[in-house]
Coordinates of C-alpha atoms and ligand atoms in Angstrom, one line a residue:
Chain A
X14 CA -31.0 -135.2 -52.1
X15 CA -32.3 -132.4 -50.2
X16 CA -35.5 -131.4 -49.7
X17 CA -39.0 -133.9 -49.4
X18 CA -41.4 -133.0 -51.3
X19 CA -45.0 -133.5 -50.0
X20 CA -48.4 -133.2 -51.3
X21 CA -51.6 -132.8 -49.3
X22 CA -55.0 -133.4 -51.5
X23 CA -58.3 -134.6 -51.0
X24 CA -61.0 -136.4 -53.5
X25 CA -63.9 -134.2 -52.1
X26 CA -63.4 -130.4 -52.0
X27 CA -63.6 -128.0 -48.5
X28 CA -62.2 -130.7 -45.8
X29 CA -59.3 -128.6 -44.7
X30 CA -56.3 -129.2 -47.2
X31 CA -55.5 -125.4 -47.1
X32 CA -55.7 -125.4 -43.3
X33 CA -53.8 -128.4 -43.3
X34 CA -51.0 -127.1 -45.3
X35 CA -50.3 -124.1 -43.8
X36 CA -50.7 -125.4 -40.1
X37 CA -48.0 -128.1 -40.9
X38 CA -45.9 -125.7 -43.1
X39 CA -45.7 -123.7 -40.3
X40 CA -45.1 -126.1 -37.4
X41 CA -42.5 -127.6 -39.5
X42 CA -40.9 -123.6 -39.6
X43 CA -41.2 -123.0 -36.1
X44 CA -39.2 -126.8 -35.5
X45 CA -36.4 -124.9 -37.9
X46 CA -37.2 -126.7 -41.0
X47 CA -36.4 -125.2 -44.0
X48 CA -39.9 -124.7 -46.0
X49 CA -41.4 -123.5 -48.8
X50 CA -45.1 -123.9 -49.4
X51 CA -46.8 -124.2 -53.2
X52 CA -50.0 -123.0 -53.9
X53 CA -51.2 -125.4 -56.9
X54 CA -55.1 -124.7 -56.4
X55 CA -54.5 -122.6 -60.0
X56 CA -57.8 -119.9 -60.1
X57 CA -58.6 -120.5 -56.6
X58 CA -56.3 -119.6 -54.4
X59 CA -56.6 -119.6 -50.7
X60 CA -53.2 -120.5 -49.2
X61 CA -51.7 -117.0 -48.9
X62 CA -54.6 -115.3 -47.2
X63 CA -54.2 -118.3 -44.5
X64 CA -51.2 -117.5 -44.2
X65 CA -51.8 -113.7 -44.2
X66 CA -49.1 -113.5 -46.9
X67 CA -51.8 -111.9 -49.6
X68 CA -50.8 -108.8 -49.9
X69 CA -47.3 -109.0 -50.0
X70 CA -47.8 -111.0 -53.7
X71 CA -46.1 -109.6 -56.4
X72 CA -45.6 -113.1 -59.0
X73 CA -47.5 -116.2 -58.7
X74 CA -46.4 -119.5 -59.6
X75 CA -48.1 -119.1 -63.4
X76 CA -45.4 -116.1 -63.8
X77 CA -42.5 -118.2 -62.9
X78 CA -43.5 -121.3 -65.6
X79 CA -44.3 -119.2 -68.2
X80 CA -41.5 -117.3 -67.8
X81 CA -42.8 -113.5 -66.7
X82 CA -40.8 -114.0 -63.6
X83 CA -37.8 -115.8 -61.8
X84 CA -38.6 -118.6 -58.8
X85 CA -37.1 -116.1 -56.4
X86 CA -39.1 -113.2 -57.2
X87 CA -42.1 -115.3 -56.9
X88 CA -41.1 -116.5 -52.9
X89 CA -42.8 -114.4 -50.4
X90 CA -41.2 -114.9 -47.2
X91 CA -43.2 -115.2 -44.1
X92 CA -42.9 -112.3 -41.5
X93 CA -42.6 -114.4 -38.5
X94 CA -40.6 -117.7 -40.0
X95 CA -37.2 -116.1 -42.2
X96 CA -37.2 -120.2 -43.8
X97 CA -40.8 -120.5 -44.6
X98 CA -41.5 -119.1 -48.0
X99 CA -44.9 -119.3 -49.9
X100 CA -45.7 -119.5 -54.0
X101 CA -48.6 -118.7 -54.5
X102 CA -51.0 -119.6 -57.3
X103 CA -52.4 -117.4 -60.0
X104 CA -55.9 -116.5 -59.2
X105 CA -56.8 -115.4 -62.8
X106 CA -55.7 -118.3 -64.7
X107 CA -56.7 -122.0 -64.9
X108 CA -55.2 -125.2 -64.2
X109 CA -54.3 -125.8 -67.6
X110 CA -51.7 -122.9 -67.3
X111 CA -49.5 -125.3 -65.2
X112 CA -48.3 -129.0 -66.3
X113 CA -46.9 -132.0 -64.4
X114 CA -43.5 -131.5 -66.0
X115 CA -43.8 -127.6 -64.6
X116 CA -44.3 -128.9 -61.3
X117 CA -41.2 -131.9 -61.2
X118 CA -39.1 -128.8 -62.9
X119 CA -40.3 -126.2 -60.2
X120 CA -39.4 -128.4 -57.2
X121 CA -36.4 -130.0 -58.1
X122 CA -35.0 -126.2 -58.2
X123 CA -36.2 -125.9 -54.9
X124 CA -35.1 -129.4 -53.6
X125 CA -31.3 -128.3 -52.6
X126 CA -32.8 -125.5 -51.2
X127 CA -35.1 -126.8 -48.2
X128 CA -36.0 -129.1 -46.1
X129 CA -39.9 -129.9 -47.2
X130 CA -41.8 -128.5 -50.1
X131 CA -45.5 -128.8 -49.3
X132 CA -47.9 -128.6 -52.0
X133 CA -51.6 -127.5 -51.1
X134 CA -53.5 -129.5 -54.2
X135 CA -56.9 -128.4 -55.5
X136 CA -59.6 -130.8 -55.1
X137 CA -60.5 -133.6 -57.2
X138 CA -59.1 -136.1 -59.8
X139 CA -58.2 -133.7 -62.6
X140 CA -55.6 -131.7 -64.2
X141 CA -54.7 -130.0 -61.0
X142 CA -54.6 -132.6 -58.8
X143 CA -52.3 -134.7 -61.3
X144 CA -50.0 -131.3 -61.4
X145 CA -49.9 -131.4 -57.5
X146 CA -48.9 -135.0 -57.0
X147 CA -46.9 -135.5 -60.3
X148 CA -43.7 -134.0 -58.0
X149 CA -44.3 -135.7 -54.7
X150 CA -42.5 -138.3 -52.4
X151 CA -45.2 -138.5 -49.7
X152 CA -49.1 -137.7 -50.4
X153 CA -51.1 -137.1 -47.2
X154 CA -54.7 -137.3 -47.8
X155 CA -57.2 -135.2 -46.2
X156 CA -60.8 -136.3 -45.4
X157 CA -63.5 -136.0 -43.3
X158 CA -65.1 -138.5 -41.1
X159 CA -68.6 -138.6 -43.1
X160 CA -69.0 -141.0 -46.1
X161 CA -68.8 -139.2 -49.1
X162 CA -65.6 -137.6 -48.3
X163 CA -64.0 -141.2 -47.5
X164 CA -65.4 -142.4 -50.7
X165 CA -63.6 -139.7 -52.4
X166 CA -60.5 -140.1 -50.2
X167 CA -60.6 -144.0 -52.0
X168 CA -60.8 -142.6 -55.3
X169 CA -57.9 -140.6 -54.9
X170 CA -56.1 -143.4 -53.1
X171 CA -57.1 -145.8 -56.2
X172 CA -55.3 -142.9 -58.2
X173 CA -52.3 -142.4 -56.5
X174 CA -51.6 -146.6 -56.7
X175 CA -52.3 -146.6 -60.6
X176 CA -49.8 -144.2 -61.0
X177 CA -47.1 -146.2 -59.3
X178 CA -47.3 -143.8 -56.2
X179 CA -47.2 -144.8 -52.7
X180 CA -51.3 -145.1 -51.1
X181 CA -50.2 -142.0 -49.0
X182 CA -50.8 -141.2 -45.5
X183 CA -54.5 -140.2 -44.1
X184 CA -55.2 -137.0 -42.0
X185 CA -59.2 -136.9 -40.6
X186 CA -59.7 -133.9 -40.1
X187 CA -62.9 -132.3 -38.4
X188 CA -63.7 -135.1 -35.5
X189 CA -66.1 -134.7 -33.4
X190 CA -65.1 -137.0 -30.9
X191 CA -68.9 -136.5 -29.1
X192 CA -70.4 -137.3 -32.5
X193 CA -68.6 -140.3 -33.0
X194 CA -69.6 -141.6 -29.3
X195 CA -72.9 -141.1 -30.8
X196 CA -72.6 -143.0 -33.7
X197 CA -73.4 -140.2 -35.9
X198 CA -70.1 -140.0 -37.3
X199 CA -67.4 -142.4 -39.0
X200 CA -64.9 -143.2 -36.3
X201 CA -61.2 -143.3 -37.8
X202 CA -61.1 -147.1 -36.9
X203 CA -64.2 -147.4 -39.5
X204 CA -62.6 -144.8 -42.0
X205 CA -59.0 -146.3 -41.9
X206 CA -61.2 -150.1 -41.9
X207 CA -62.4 -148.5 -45.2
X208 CA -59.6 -147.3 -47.0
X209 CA -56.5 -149.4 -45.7
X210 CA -53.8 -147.0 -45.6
X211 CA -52.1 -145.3 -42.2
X212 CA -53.3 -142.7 -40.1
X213 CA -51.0 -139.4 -40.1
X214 CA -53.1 -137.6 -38.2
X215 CA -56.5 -136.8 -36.4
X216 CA -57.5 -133.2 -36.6
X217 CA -60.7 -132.4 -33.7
X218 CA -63.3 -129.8 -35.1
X219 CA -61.9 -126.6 -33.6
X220 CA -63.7 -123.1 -33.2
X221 CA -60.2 -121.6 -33.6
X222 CA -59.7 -122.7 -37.2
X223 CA -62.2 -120.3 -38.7
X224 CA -61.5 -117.4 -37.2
X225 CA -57.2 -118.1 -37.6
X226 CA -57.9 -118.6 -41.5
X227 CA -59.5 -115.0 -41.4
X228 CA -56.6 -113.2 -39.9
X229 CA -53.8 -115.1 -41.5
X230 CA -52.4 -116.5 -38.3
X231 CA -52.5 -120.5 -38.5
X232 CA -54.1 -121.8 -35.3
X233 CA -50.4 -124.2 -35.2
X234 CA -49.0 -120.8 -33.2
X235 CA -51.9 -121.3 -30.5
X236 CA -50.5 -123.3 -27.7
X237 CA -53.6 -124.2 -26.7
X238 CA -55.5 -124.9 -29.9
X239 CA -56.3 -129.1 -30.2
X240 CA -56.6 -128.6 -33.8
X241 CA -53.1 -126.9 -33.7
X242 CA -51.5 -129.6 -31.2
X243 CA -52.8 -132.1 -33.9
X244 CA -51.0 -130.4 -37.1
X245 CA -48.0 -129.7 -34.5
X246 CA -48.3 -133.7 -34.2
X247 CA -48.5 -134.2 -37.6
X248 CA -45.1 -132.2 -38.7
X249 CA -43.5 -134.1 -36.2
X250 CA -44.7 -137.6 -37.4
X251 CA -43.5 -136.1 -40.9
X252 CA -39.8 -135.3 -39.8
X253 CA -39.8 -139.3 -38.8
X254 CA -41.0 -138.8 -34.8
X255 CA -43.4 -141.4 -33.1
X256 CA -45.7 -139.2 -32.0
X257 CA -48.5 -141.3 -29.7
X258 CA -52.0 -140.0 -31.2
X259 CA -53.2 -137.1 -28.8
X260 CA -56.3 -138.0 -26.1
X261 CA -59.0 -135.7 -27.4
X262 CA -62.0 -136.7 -25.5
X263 CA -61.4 -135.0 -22.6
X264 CA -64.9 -136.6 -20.9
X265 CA -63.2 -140.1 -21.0
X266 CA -60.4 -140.5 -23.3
X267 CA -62.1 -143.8 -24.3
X268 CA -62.3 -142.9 -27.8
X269 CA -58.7 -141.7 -28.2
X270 CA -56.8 -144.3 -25.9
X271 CA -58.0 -147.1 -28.3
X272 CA -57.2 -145.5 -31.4
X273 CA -53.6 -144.4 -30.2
X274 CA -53.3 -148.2 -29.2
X275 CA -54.6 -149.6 -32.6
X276 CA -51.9 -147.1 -34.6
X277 CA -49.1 -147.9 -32.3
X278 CA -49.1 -144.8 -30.6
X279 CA -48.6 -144.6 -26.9
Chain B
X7 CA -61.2 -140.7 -101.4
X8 CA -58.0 -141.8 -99.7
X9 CA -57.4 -144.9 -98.2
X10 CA -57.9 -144.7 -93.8
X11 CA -55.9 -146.1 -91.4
X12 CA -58.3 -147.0 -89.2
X13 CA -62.1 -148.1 -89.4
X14 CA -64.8 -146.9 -87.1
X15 CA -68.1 -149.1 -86.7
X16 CA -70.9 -148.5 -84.6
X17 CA -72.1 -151.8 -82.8
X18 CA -74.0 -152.6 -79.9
X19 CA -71.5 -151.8 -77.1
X20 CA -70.4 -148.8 -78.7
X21 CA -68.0 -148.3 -81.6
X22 CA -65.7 -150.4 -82.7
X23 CA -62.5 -148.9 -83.8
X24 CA -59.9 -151.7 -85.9
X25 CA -56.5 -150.1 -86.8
X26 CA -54.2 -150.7 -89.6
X27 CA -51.8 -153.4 -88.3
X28 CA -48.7 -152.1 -89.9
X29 CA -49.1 -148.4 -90.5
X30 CA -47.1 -146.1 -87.7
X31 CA -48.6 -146.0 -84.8
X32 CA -48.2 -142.1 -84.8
X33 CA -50.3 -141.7 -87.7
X34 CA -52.7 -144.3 -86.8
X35 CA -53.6 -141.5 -84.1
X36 CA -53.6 -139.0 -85.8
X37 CA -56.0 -140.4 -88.5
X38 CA -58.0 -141.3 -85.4
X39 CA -58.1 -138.2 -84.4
X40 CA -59.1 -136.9 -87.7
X41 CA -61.7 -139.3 -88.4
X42 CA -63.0 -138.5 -85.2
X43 CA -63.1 -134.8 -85.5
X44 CA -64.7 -134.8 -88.5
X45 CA -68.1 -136.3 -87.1
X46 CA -67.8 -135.2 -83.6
X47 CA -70.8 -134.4 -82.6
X48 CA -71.9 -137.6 -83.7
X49 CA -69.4 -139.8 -81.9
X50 CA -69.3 -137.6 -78.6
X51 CA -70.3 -139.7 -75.6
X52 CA -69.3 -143.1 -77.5
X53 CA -67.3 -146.0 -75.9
X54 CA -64.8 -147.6 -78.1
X55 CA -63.4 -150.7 -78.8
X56 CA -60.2 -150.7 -79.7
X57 CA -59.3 -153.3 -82.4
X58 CA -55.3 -154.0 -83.4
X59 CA -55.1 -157.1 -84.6
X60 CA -51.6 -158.8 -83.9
X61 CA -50.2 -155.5 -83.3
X62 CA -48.1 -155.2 -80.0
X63 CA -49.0 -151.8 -78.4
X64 CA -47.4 -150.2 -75.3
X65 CA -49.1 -148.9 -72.1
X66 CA -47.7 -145.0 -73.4
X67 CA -49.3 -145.9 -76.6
X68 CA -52.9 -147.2 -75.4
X69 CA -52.4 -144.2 -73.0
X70 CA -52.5 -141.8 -76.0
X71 CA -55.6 -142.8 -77.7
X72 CA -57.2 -142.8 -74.2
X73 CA -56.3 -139.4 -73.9
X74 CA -56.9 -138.3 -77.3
X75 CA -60.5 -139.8 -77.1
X76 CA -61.1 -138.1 -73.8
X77 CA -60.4 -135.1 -74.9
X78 CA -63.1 -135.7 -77.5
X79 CA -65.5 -136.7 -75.2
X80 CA -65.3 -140.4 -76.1
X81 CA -64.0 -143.3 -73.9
X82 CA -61.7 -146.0 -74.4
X83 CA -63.6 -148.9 -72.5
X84 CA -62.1 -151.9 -74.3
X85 CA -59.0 -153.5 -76.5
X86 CA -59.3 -156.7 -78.6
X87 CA -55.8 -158.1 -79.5
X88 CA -54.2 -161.1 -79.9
X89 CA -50.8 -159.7 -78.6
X90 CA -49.6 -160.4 -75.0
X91 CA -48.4 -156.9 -74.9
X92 CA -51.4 -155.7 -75.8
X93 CA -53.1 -157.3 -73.7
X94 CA -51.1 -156.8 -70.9
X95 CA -51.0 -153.1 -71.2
X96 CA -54.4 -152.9 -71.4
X97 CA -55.0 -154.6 -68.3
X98 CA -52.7 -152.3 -66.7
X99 CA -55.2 -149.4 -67.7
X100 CA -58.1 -151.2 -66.3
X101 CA -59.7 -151.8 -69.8
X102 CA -61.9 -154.7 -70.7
X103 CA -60.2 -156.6 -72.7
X104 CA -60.6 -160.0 -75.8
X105 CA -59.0 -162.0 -77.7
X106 CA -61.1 -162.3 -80.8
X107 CA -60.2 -164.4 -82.4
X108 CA -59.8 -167.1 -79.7
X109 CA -61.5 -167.5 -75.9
X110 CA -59.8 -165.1 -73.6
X111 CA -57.5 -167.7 -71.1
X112 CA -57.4 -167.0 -67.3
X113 CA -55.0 -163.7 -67.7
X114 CA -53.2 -163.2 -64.2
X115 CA -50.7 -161.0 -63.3
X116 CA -48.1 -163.7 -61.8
X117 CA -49.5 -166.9 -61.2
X118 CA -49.3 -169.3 -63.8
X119 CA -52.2 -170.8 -65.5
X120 CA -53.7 -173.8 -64.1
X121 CA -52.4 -176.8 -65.4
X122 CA -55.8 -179.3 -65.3
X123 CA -57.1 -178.3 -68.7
X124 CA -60.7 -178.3 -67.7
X125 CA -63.6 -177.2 -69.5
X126 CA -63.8 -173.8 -68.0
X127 CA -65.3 -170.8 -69.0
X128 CA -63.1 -168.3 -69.5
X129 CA -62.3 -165.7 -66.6
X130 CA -60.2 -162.7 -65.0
X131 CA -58.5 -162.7 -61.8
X132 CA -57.3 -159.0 -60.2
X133 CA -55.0 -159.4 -57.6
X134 CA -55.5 -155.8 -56.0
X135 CA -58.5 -154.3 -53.9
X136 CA -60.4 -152.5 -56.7
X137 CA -61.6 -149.1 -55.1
X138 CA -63.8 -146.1 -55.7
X139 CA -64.3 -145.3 -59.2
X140 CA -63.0 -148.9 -60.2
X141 CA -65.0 -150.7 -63.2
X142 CA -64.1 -153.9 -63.7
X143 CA -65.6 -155.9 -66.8
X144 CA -65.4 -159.7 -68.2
X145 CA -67.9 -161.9 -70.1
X146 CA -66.3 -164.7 -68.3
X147 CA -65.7 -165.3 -64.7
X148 CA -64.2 -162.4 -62.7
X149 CA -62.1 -163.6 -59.8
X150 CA -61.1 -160.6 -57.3
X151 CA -58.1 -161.2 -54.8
X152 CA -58.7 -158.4 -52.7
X153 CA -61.8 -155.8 -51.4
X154 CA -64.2 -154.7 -53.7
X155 CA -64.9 -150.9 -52.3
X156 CA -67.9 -149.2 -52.0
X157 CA -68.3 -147.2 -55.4
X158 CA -66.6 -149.8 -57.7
X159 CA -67.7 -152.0 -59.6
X160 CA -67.4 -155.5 -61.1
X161 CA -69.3 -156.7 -63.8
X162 CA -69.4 -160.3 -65.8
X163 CA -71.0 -162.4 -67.8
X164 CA -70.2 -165.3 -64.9
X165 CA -70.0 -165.6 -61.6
X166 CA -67.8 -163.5 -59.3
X167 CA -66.0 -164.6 -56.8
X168 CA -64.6 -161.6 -53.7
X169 CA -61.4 -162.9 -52.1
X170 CA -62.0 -160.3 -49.8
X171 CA -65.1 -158.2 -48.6
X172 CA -67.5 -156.6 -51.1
X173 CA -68.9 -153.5 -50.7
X174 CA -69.1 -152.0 -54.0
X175 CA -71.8 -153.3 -57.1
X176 CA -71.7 -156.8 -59.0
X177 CA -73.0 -157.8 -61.5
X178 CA -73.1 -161.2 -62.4
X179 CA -74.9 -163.0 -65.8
X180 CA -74.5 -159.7 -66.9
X181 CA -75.6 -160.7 -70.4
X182 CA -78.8 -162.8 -68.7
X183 CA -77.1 -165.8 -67.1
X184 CA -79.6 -166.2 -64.0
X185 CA -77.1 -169.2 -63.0
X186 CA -74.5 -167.1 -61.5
X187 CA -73.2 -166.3 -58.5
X188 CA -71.6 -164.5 -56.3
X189 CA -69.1 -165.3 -53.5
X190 CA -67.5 -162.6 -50.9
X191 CA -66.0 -163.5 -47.7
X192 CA -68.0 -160.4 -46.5
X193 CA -70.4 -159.6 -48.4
X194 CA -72.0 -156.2 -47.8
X195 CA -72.6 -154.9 -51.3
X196 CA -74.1 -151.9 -52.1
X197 CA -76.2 -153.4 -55.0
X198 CA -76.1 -156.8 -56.2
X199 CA -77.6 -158.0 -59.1
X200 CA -77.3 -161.5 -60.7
X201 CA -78.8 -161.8 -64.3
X202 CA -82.1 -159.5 -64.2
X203 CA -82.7 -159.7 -60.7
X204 CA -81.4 -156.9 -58.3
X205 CA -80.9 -156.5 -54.5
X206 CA -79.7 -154.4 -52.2
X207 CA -78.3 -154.9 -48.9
X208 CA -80.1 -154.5 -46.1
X209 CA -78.4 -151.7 -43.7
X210 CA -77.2 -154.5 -41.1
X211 CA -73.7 -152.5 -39.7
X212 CA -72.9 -154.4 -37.2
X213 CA -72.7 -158.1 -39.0
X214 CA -70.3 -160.5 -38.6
X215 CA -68.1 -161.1 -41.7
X216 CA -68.9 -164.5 -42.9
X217 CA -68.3 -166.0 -46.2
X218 CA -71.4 -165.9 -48.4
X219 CA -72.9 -166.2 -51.6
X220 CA -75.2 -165.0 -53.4
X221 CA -77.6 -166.7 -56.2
X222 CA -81.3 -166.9 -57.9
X223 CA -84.3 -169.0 -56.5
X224 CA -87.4 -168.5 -57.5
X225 CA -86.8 -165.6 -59.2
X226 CA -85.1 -163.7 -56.4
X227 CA -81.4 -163.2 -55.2
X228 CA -81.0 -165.3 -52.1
X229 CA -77.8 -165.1 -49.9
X230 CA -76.2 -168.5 -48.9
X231 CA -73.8 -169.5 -46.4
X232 CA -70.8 -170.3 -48.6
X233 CA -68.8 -173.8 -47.9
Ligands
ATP29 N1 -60.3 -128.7 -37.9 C1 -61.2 -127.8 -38.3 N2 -62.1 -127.2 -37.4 C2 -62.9 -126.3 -37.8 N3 -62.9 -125.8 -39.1 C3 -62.1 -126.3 -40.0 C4 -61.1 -127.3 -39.6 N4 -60.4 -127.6 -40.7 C5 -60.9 -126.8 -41.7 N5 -61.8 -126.0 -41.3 C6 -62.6 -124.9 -42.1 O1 -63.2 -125.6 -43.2 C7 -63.1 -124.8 -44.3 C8 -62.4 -125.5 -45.5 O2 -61.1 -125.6 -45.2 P1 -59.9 -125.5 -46.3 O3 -60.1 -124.3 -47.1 O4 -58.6 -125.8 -45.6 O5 -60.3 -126.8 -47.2 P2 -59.7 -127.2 -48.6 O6 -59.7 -128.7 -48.6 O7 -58.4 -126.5 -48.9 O8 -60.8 -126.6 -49.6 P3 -60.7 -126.5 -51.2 O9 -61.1 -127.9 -51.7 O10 -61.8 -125.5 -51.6 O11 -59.4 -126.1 -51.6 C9 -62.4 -123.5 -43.9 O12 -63.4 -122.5 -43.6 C10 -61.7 -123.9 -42.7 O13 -61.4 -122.8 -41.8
MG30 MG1 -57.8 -125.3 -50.6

């Protein structure tokens, strides 16, 4: 059967779906997976220069479906990982350039191939984001802890189930575990009270992220990055590992402890 | 000028589209389509009520003139049929939906109607938490089995009752019943209107979840302990 194909989206734009997908992408490399990475945010894309991969693009994925260039040609392979590949997106057409059926065609080439196919979706509820899921086994959703991002998150979760697809898995991403002390922000026990659906992962605000995105080297590679520890966590809850949910807080651990309790963790 | 397929009223709620019962359902769309494009800028914005008659018509094939109205601006926001299908695949899609020509029965997804033939009013039941983006409509009774998220909605010409814990907006005697009510075994909605009255919950977090409900004396929306 081959390779899993997963999807990371979001309802709300900007709450770290890019990051996520290359962090993961790239943990899952460095644990010897097989991966290949699809850029689907069609006009907007993001995921190669996170990577660092921008310059070395020749084809896009918008070549390969309409037929200007083969899959291969369009695979840039990463420097540092010889089994992590990216395709990227087209950043001069729209999302109407790629269909659903493109996408299920696109990855079941791929699917012999590798181990995980991760698809970076644009944000939203449209054509895109139908064209990102349409090929998926697993969706992992990305939100932030603040209201309107968790109201989208629903929307998208709402989506997902009318379309006979699995809720999907939740990643928060951008926790301050200070703020949430504080009551100033949703704490994932709130957010997952919310939405009903399981907790992949809990990604802390980190001052690395920024800066990593900017040079094209995901902050996954920093040994002593939380946010990286947390998609590190996250690849290795994909590949089927109970992973207990890291203690962030370093003040008390209060916070933390009690959620890695309530999700089973250790 | 030739005969058309399909008929295209403008009522109240919208416009009311009734299609041949016979003709292919292919060109029944596309004579839709046509119809459509001809007056667009007229139409543009509209919701439609989709008339078939007796005509059985498949989720793929409801799906199309949703999509074909979308694209046009318009939206699909109801189906009157007398055909289970129909019906059914209508539900499916989240669309209001009648029976015109007699009162819509309790429609449930697997639990058989109730046997006790009592005077009832007609009603919906969802067996699923409705969630963001979720618009739910009856002019009977709506029953919910499930959450009603923040950012959906429910609206009926009864009462509602929320298996579950509200948090979206209901709205209940929608067409001016101020005898309805509303029942949630949590009920923190984020607007809640019964008839023409409205309220809005007061920002209490930290409540215990209790079952409630909601109804109108002297003229404003009260909250209950419901037994
Ligand atoms: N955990 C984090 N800590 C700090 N900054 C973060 C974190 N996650 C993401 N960011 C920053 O937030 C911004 C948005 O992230 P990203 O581009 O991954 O979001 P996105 O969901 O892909 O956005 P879009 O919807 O535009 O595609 C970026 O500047 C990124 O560096
Ligand atoms: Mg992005």
């Amino acid at each position: 059967m081959g390779a899993k194909v997963v999807t990371i989206t979001s309802g709300k734009g900007g709450v770290g779906k890019t990051t996520t997908t290359a962090n993961v992408g790239v943990a899952l490399a460095k644990d010897g997976q097989k991966v290949v990475l699809i850029d689907a945010d069609i006009g907007l894309r993001n995921l190669d220069l996170v990577m660092g991969l921008e310059k070395y693009i020749v084809y896009d994925l918008v070549d390969v479906v309409e037929g200007r260039a083969k899959l291969r040609q369009a695979m840039i392979k990463h420097r540092q990982f010889p089994e992590l590949y990216l395709i990227p997106a087209a950043q001069t057409r729209d999302k109407t350039a790629v269909s659903p059926a493109d996408m299920i065609q696109l990855t079941d080439q791929l699917r012999g191939e590798f181990d995980y196919i991760l698809i970076d979706s644009p944000a939203g509820i449209e054509r895109g984001f139908r064209n990102a899921v349409a090929p998926a086994d697993d969706v992992l959703i990305v939100t932030n802890p603040e209201v309107s991002a968790v109201r989208d998150a629903d929307r998208i979760i709402g989506l997902l189930e009318a379309n006979h697809k699995e809720p999907g898995q939740l990643i928060i991403n951008r926790l301050k575990p200070e703020a949430v002390r504080r009551k100033e922000m949703l704490s994932p026990e709130e957010i997952t009270d919310i939405l009903g659906i399981k907790i992949i992962g809990i990604v802390p605000e980190d001052e690395n992220v920024v800066p990593s995105s900017n040079t094209g080297v995901p902050v996954t590679l920093m040994e002593q990055s939380r946010a990286g520890q947390a998609f590190r966590d996250i690849a290795r809850r994909l590949m089927g590992e109970k992973v207990p949910f890291m203690s962030l807080d370093d003040a008390s651990g209060g916070l933390f402890k009690r959620i890695s309790r309530l999700f089973g963790g250790g | 000028m030739h005969d058309h397929l399909v008929a295209i009223k403008g009522t109240k709620d919208g416009l009311l589209v009734q299609v041949s019962p016979t003709e292919e359902w292919n060109s029944v769309t596309a004579d839709l389509a046509a119809r459509i494009d001809q007056q667009l800028s007229f139409y543009a914005g509209a919701r439609v009520t989709l008339d078939v008659g007796s005509r059985p018509v498949r989720k793929d094939e409801l799906g199309s003139v949703k999509a074909l109205l979308e694209r046009r601006g318009l939206a699909l926001w109801a189906v009157m049929s007398e055909s289970k299908t129909t019906i059914d695949s209508a539900q499916a899609m989240d669309l209001r939906t009648s029976q015109p020509k007699s009162a819509v029965p309790i429609q449930s997804t697997d639990m058989p109607a109730p046997s006790s033939q009592e005077d009832g009013t007609p009603g919906m039941l969802v067996k699923r938490t409705l969630r963001s983006g979720r618009s739910v409509k009856s002019p009977g009774h709506v029953v919910i089995f499930g959450d009603v998220n923040a950012g959906a909605e429910v609206i009926a010409g009864g009462d509602v009752f929320v298996w579950g814990r509200l948090r979206g907006s209901v709205h209940a005697g929608a067409n001016g019943d101020s005898g309805a009510v509303v029942c949630a075994l949590d009920m923190t909605p984020t607007q809640l209107r019964i008839a023409g009255q409205i309220a809005i919950s007061p920002v209490d977090k930290r409540h215990k979840p209790k079952p409630e409900m909601a109804v109108i004396r002297n003229n404003r929306i009260v909250v209950e302990t419901w037994e």
